[in-house]
N, CA and C of each residue as an Amber inpcrd file, in Angstrom:
protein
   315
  86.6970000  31.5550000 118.4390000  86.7560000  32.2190000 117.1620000
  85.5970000  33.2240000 117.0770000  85.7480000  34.3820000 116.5260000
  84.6470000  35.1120000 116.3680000  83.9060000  35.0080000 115.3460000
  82.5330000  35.6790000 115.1450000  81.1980000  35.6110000 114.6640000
  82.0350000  35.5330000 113.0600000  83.0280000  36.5730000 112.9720000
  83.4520000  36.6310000 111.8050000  84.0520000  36.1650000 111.0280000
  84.7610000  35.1600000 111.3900000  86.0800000  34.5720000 111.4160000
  85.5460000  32.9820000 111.2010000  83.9750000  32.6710000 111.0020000
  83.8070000  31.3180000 111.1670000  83.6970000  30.7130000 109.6010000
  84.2680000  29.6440000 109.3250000  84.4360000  29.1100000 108.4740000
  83.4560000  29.2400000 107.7470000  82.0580000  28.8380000 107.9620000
  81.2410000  29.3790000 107.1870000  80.3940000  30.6080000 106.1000000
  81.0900000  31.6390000 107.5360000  81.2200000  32.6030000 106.8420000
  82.1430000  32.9300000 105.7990000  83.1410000  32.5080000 105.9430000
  84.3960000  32.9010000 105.0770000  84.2030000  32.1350000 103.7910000
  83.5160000  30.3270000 104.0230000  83.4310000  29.9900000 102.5030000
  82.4730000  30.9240000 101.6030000  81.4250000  31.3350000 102.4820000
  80.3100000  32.2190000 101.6910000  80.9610000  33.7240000 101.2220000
  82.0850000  33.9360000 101.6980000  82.7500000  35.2110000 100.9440000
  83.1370000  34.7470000  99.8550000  83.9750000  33.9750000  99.8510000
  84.3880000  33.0810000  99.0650000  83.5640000  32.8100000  97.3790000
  82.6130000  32.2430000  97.7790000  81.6530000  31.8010000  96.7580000
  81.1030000  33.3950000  96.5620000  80.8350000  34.0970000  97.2200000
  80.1160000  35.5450000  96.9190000  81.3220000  36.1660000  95.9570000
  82.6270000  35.8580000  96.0760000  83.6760000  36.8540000  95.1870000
  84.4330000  35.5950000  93.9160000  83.7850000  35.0500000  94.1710000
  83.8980000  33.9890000  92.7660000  83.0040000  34.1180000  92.0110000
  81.9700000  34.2770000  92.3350000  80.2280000  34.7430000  91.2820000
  80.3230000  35.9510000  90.9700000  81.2610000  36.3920000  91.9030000
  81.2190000  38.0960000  91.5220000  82.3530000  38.1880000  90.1320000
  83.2900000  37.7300000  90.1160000  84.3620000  37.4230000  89.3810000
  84.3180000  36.5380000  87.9300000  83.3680000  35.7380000  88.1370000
  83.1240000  35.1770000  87.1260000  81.7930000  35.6630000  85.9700000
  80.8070000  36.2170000  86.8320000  79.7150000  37.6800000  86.2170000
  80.7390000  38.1190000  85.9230000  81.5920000  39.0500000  86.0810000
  82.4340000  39.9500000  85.2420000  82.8760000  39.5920000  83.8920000
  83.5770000  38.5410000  84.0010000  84.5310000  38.0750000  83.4980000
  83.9180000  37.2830000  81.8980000  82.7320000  36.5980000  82.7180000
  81.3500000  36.0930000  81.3030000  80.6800000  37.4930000  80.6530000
  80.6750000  38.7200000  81.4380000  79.9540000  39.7200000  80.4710000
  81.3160000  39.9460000  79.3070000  82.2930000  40.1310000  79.6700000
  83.8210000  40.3440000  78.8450000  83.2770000  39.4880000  77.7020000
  83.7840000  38.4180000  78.2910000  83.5040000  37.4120000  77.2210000
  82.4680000  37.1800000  76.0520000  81.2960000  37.6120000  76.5780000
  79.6750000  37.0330000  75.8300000  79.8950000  38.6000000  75.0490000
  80.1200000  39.6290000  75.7020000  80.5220000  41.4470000  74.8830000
  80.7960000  40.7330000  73.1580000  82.3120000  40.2200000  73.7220000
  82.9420000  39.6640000  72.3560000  82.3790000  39.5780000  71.0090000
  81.2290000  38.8980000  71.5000000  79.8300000  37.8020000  70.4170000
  79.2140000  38.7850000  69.7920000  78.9720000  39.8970000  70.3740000
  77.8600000  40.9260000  70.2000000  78.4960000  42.0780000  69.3500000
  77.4860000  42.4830000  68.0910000  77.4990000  43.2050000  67.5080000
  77.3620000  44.7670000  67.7530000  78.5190000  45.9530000  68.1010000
  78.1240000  46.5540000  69.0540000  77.2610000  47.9780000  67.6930000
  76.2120000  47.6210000  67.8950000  75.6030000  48.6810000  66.7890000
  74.7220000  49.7510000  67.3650000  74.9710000  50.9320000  66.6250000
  74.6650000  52.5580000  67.2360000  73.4240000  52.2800000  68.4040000
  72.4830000  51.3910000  68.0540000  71.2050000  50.6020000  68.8820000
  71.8010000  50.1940000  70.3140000  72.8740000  49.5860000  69.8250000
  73.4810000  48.6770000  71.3740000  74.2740000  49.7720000  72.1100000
  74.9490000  50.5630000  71.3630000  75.5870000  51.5750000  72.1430000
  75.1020000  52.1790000  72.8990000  73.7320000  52.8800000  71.8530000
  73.0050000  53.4390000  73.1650000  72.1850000  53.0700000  74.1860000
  72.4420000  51.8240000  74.0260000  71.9890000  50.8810000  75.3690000
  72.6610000  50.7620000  76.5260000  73.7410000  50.5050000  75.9460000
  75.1850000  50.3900000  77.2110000  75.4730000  52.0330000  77.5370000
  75.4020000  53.1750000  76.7310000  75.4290000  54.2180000  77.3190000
  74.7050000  54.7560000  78.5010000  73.7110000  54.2180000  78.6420000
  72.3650000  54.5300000  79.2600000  72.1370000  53.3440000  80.4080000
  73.0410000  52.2520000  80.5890000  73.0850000  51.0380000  81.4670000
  73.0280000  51.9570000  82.6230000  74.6720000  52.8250000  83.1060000
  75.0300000  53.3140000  84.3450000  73.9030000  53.6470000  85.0770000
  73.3710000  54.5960000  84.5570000  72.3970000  55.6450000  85.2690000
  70.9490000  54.5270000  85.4470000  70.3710000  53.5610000  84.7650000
  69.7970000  52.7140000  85.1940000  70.1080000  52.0540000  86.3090000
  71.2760000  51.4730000  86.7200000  71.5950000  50.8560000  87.4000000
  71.6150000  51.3960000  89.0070000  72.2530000  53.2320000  88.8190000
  72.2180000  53.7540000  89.8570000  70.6460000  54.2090000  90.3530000
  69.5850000  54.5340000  89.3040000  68.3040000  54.5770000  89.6050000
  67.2680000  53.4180000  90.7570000  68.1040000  52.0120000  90.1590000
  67.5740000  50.5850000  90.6020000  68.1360000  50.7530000  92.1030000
  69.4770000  51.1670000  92.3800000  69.9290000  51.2400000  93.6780000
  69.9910000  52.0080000  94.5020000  69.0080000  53.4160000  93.9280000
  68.8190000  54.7030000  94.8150000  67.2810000  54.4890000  94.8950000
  66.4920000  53.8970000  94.1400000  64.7410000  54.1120000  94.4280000
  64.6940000  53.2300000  95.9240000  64.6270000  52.4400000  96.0630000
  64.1480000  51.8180000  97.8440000  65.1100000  52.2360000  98.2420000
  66.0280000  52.7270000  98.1890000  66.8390000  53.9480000  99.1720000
  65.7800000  55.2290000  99.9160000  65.6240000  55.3930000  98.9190000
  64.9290000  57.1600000  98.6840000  63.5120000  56.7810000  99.4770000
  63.0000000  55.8060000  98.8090000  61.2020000  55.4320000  99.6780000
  61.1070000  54.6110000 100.7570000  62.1580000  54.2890000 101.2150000
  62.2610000  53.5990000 102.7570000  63.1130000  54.4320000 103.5520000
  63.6550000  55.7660000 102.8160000  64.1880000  56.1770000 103.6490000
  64.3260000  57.3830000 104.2620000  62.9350000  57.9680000 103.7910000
  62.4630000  59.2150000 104.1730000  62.6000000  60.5020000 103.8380000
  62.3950000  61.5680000 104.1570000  62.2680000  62.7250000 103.8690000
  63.7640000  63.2660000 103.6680000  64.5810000  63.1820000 104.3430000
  65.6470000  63.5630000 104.2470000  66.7620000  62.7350000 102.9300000
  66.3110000  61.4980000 102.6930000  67.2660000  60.9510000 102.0710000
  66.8630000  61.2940000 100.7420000  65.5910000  61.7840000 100.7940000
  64.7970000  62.3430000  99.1370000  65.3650000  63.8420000  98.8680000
  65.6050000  64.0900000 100.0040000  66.2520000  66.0560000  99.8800000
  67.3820000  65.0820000  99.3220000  68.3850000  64.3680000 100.2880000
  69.6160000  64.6780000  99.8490000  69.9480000  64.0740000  98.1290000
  69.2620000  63.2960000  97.9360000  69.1020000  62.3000000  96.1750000
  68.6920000  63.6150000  95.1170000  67.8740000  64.2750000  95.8380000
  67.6570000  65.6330000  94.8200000  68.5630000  66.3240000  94.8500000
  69.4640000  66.7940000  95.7960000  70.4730000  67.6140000  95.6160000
  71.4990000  67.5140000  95.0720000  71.8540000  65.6180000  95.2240000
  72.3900000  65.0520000  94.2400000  72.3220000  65.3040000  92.6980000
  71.3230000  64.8340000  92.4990000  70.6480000  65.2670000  91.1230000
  71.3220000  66.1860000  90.4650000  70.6300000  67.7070000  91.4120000
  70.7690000  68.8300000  90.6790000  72.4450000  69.2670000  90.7210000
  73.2650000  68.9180000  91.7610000  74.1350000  69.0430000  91.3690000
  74.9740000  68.2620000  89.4080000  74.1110000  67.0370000  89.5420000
  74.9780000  65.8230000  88.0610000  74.2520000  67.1030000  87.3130000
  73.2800000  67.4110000  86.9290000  72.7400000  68.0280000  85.7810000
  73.3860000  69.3310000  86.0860000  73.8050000  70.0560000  87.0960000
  74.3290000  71.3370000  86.6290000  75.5340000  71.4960000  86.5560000
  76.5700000  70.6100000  87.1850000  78.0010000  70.2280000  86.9130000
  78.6190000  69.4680000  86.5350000  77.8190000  68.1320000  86.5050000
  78.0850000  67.0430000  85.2820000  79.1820000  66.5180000  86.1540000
  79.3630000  66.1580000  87.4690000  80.7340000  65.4790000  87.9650000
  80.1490000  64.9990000  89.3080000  79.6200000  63.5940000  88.6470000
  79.4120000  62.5470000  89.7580000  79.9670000  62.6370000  91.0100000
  81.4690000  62.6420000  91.3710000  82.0490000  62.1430000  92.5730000
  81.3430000  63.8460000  93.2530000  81.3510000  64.7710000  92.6510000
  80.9060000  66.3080000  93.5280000  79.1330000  65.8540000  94.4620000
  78.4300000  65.4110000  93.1750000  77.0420000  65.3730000  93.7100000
  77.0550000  64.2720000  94.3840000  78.0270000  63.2720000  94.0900000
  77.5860000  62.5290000  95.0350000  78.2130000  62.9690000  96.6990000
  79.3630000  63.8840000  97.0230000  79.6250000  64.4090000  97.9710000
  78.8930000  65.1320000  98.5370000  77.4950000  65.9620000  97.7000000
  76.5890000  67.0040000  97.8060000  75.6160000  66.3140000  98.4090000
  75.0080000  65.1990000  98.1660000  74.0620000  63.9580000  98.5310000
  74.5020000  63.8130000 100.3920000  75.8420000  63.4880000 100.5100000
  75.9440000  62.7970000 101.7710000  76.3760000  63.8140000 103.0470000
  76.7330000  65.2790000 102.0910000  76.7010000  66.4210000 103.0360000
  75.2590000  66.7860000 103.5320000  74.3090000  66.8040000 102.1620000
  72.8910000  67.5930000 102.6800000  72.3220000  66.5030000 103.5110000
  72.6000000  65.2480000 103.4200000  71.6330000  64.0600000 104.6790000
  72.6180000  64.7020000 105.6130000  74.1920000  64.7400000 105.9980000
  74.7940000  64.3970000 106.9080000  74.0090000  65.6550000 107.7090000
  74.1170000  66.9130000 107.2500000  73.3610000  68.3240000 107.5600000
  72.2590000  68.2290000 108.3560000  71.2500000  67.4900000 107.3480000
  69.6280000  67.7300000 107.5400000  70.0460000  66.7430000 109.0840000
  69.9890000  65.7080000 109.2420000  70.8740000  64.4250000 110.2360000
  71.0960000  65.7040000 111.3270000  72.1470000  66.4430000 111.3050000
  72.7690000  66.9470000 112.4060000  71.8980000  68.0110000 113.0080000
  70.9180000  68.3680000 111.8430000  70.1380000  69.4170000 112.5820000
  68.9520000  69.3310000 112.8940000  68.9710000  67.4470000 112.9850000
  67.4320000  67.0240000 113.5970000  66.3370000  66.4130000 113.1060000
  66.2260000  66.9480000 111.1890000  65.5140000  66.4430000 110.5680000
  65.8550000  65.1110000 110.3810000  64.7410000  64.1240000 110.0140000
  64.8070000  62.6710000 109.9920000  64.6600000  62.1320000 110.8350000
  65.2660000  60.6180000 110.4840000  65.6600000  59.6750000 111.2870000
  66.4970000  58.7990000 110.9100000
């Protein structure tokens, strides 16, 4: 059987997409309870971009010079066109670029 394929591994998918499923499913739920007031709104408005901040910073500082060009270019693309899926295409062209023409690692 392969590395992948071993039972162990597979219960731990398992349990990894049941926690994942059930986090979902308890924020739904506990939402319900909560009073959603202009305060909370603009809390949950403002969640996304936190979240993507938390999962691009040790990206960006472990990952060098190039991955900081391409997160900025990112950037400036959301603030000057306002359409995520573009900058984020703009992000993985300017690494794939900088990458092909040597810079980095």
């Amino acid at each position: 059987m392969t590395e992948f394929l071993r039972s162990d591994v597979m219960i731990a998918f398992a349990v990894m997409t049941a926690v994942t499923v059930a986090s979902r499913l308890g924020g739904y739920w506990l939402m319900g309870y909560v009073n959603v007031t202009p305060r909370v709104r603009r809390m949950l408005d403002a969640l996304p971009g936190s979240i993507i901040v938390a999962a691009a910073l040790p990206v960006a500082v472990n990952g060098g010079p190039v991955v900081v060009f391409a997160i900025l270019a990112a950037m400036a693309v959301t603030i000057i066109r306002r359409n995520d899926f573009i900058a984020v295409i703009t992000g993985m062209a300017v690494a794939a670029a900088a990458r092909a023409l040597g810079f980095g690692g």
